Coordinates of C-alpha atoms in Angstrom, one line a residue:
X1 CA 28.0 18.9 -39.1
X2 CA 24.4 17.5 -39.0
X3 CA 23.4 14.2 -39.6
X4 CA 19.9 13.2 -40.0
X5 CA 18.0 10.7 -37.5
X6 CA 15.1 9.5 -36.0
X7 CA 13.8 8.4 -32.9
X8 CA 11.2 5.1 -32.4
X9 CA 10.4 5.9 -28.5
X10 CA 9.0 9.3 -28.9
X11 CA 6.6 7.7 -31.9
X12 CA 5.5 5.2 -29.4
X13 CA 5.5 7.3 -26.2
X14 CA 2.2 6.1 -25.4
X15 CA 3.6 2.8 -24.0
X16 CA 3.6 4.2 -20.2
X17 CA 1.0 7.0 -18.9
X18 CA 2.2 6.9 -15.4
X19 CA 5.3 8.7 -13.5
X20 CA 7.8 7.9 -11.8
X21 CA 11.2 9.3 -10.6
X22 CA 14.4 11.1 -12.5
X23 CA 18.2 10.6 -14.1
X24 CA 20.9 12.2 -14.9
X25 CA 22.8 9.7 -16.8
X26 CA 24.6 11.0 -20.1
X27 CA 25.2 9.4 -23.3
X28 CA 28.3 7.9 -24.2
X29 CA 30.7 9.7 -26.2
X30 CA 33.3 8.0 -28.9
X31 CA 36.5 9.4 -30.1
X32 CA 36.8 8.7 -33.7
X33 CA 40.4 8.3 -34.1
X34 CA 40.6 6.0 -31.2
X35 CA 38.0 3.6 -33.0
X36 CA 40.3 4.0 -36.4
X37 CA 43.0 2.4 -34.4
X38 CA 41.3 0.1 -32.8
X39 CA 39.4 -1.5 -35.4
X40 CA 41.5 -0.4 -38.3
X41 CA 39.0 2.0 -40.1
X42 CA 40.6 3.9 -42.7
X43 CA 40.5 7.8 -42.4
X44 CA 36.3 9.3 -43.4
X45 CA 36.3 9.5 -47.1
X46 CA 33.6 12.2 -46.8
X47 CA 32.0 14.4 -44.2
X48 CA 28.8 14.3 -42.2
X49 CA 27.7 17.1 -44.2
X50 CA 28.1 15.0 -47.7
X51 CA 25.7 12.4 -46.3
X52 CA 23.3 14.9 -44.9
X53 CA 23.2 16.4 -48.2
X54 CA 22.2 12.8 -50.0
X55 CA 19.5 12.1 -46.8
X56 CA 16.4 14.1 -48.2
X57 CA 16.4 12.5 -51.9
X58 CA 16.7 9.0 -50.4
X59 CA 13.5 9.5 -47.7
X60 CA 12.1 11.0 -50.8
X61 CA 12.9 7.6 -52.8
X62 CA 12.4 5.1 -49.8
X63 CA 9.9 2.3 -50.3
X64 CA 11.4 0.1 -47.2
X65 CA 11.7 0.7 -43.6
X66 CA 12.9 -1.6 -41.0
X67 CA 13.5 -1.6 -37.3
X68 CA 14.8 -4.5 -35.1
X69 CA 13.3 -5.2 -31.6
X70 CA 13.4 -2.2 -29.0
X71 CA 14.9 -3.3 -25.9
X72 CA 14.6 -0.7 -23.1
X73 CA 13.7 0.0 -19.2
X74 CA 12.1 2.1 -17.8
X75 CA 12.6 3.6 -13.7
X76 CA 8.2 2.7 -13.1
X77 CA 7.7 -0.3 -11.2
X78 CA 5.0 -1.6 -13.4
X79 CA 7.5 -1.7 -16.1
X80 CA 11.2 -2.4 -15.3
X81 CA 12.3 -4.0 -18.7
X82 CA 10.2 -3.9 -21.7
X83 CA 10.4 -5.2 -25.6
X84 CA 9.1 -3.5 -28.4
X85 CA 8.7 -5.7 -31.1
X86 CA 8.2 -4.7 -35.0
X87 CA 6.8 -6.2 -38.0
X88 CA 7.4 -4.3 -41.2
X89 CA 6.3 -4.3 -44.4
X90 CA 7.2 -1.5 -46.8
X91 CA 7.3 1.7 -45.0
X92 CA 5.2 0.6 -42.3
X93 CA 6.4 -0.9 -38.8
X94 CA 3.9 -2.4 -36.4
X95 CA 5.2 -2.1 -33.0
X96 CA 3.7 -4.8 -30.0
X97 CA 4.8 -5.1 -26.3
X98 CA 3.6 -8.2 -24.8
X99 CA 3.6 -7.4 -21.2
X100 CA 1.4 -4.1 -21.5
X101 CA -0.7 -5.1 -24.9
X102 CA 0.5 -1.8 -26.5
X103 CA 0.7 -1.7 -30.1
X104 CA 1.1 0.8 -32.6
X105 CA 1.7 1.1 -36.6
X106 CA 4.6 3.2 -37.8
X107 CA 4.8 4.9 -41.1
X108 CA 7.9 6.4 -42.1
X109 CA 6.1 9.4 -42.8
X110 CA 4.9 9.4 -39.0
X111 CA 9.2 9.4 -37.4
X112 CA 10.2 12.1 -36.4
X113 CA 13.9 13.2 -38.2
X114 CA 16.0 16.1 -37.1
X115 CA 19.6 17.2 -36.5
X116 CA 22.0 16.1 -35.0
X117 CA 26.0 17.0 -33.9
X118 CA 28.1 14.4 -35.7
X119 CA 31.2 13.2 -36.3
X120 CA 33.0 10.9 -39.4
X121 CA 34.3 7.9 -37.5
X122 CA 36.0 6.2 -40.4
X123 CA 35.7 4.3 -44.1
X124 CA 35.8 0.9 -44.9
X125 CA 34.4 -0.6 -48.4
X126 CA 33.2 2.8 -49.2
X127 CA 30.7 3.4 -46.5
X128 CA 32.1 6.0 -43.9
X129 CA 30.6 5.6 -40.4
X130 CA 29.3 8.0 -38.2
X131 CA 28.7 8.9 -35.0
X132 CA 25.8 11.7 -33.8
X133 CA 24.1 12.4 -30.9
X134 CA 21.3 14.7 -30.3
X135 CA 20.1 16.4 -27.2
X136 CA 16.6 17.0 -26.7
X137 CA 14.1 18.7 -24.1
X138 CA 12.9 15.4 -22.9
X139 CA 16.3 13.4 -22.7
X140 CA 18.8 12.5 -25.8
X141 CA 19.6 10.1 -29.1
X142 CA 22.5 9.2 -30.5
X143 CA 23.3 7.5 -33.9
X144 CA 25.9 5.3 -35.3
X145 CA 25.2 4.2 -38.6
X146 CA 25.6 5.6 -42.2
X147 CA 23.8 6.6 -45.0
X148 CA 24.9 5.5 -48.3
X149 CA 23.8 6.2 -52.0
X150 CA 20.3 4.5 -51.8
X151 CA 19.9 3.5 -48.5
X152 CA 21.0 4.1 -44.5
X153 CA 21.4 1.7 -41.4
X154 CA 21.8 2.5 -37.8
X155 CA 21.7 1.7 -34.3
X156 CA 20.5 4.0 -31.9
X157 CA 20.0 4.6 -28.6
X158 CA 17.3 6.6 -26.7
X159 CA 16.4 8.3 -23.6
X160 CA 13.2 9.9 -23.2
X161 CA 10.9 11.4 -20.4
X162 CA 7.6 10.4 -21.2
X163 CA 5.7 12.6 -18.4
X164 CA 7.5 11.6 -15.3
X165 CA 9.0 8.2 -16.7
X166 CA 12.4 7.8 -18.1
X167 CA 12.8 5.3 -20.9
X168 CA 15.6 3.9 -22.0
X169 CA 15.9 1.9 -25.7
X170 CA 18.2 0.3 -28.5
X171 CA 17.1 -0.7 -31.8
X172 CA 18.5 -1.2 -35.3
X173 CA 17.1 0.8 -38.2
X174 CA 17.7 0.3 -41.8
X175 CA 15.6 1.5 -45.3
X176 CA 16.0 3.1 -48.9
X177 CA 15.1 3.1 -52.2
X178 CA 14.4 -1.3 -52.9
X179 CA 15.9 -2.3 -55.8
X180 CA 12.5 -4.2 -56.2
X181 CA 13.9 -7.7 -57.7
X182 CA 15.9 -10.3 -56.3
X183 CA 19.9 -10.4 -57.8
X184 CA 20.4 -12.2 -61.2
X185 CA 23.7 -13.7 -60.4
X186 CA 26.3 -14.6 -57.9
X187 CA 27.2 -11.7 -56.1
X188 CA 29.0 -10.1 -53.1
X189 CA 28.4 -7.2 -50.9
X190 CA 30.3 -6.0 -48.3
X191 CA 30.2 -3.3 -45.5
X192 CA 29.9 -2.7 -41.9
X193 CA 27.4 -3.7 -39.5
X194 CA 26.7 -1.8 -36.1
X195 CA 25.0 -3.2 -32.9
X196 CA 25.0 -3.2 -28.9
X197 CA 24.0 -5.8 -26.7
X198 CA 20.3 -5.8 -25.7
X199 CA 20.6 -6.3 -22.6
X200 CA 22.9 -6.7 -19.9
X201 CA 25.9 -3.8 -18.5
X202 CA 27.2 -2.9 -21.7
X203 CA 23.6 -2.4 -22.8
X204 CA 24.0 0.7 -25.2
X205 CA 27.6 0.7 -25.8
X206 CA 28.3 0.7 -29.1
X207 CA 29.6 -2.4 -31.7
X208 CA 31.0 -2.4 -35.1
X209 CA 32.5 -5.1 -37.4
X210 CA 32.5 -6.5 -41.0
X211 CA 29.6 -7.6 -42.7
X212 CA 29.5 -9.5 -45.6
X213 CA 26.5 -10.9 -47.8
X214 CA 26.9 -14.2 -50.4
X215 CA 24.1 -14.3 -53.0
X216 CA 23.8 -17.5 -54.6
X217 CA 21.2 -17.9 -57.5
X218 CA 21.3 -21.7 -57.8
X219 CA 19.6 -22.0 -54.3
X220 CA 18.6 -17.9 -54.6
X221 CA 19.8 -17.9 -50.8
X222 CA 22.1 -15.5 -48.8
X223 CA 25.1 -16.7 -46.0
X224 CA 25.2 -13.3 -44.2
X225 CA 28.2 -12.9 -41.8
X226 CA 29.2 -10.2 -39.0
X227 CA 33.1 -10.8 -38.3
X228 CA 35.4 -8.9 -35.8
X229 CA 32.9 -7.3 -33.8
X230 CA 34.7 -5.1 -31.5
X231 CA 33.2 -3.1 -28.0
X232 CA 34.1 0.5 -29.7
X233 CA 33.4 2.1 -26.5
X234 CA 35.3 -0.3 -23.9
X235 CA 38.2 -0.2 -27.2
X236 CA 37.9 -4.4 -26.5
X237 CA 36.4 -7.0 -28.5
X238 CA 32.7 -8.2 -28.2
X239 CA 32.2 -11.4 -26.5
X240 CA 30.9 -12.4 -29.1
X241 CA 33.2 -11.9 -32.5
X242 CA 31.2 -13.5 -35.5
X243 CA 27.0 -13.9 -36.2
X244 CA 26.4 -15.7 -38.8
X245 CA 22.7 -16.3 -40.6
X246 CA 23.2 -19.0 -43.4
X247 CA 20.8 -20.2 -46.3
X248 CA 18.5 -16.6 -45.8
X249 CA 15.7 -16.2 -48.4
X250 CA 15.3 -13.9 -50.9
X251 CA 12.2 -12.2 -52.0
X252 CA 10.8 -11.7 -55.5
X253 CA 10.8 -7.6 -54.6
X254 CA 14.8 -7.7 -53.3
X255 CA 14.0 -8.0 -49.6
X256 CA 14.8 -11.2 -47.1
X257 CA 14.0 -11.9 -44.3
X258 CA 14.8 -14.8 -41.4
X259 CA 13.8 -16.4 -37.9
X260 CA 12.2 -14.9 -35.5
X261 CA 12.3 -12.0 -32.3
X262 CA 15.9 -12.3 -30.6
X263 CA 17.4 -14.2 -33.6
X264 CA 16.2 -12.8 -37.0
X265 CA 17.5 -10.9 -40.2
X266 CA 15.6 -8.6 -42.2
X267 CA 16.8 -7.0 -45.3
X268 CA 16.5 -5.7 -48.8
X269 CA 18.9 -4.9 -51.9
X270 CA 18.3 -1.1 -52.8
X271 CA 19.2 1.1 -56.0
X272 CA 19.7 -0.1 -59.6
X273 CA 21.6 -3.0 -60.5
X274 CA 21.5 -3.9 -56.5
X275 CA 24.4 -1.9 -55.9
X276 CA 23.5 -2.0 -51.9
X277 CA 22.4 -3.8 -49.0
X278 CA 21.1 -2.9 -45.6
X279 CA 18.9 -4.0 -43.3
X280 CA 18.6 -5.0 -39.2
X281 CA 19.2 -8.4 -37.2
X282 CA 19.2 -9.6 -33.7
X283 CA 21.2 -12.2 -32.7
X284 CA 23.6 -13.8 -29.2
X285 CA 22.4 -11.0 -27.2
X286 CA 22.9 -8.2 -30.1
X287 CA 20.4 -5.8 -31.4
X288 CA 21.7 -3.8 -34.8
X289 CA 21.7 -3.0 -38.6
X290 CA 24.5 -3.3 -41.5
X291 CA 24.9 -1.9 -44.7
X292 CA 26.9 -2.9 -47.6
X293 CA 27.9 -2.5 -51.0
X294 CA 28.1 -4.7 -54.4
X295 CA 31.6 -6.1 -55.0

């Protein structure tokens, strides 16, 4: 199974030129039938491989990409923590660290995608989640997100040796094929979002929960809510169980977008008729994306 994926850290390896030491650690592993009961999933309604197959004609389509915050450390003394933040428009991310002053424009054209080993975690609303992770020279990725008819959200997390210098990130990820106009009635859409905490010990353990997006065309405003977010990996619930972002714009192309680095939304409605949604938000200490679909 092979599930398609991309990596922000090794597009913006130029953040540290200096060295440091080495680590061994390993990335987490998740046992897909242990997640079903614990969050009551239903069994994958298609394979890794069916998604895979879709992945190509939606890059092909995509006109929107969007990535949360990074949040990451490093083992150089001159950077212990660091936060890469991103401003996109279209397919085009501009990434800024305070601390260092290093910036850099991302194109989705410029992110490097490849293959992964993956496995169907479960379905709920019609989206069926998975779980990849991808071994590499320089250190590993892994995925946990989904890719739907027009358009794919994911949270990731990264390790990377960047000459002698291990980095360490998590960041949401979410684009497609915009439906290009805002929604011309009430409407509901409904999915799954996926996160882990920023920062803290359970940095880059994995969360999943409910998401669910009101539309309402009088005040052309969204209430988007994140229920039952559940710890996947410590098979507990999140500390925190509900984000909520209320009264959320919408734009005149089908994208909205909220508040600001550490507690902000970003968004679009993608394929005809707005059939989907997806996008990325930060929010209590959570970095992550969602997806949904039309009700």
């Amino acid at each position: 199974m092979r599930f398609r994926i991309v990596t922000v850290l090794a597009a913006t390896a130029g953040l540290l030129l200096l060295g440091a030491c080495t680590d061994d650690e390993e990335p987490p592993t998740l046992d897909p039938a242990s997640v079903r009961d614990l969050t009551g999933l239903s069994a994958p309604a298609e394979t890794p491989a069916a998604q895979t197959a879709r992945a190509p004609a939606i890059i092909s389509r995509s006109d929107s990409l969007i990535i949360s915050t990074t949040h990451g450390e490093t083992d150089h003394f001159d950077l212990p923590t660091f936060r890469l933040r991103a401003r996109c428009s279209g397919t085009r991310c501009t990434m800024s660290e305070p601390t260092t002053g290093f910036t850099q424009t991302i194109r989705l054209t410029d992110l490097e995608f490849g293959a992964a080993e993956t496995v169907a975690v479960g379905t709920r609303h019609g989206i069926t989640l998975v779980s990849g992770t991808r071994e590499r020279s320089d250190g590993y990725l892994t995925a946990f997100g989904a890719w739907m008819d027009h358009g794919s959200f994911v949270v990731q997390t990264e390790r990377l040796r960047e000459r002698d210098v291990i980095l360490h990130g998590r960041y949401g990820l979410a684009g497609g094929d915009l439906a290009g106009t805002r929604p011309t009635a009430d409407a509901t859409w409904r999915g799954l979002m996926v996160g882990t905490p920023a920062t803290g010990s359970s940095r880059g353990d994995r969360l999943l929960g409910d998401a669910t997006l009101d539309y309402d065309l009088n005040v052309d405003s969204l209430d988007i809510a994140f229920r039952r977010i559940t710890n996947v990996d410590r098979g507990a619930a999140h500390s925190t169980r509900t984000v909520m972002f209320q009264n959320v714009r919408t734009g005149s192309g089908g994208t909205f977008e909220a508040g600001l680095t550490g507690n902000r939304i970003q968004g679009g409605f993608y394929g005809p008729g707005h059939v989907e949604a997806a996008g990325i938000f930060e929010q209590s200490n959570i970095v992550g994306a969602f997806g949904a679909r039309r009700q």
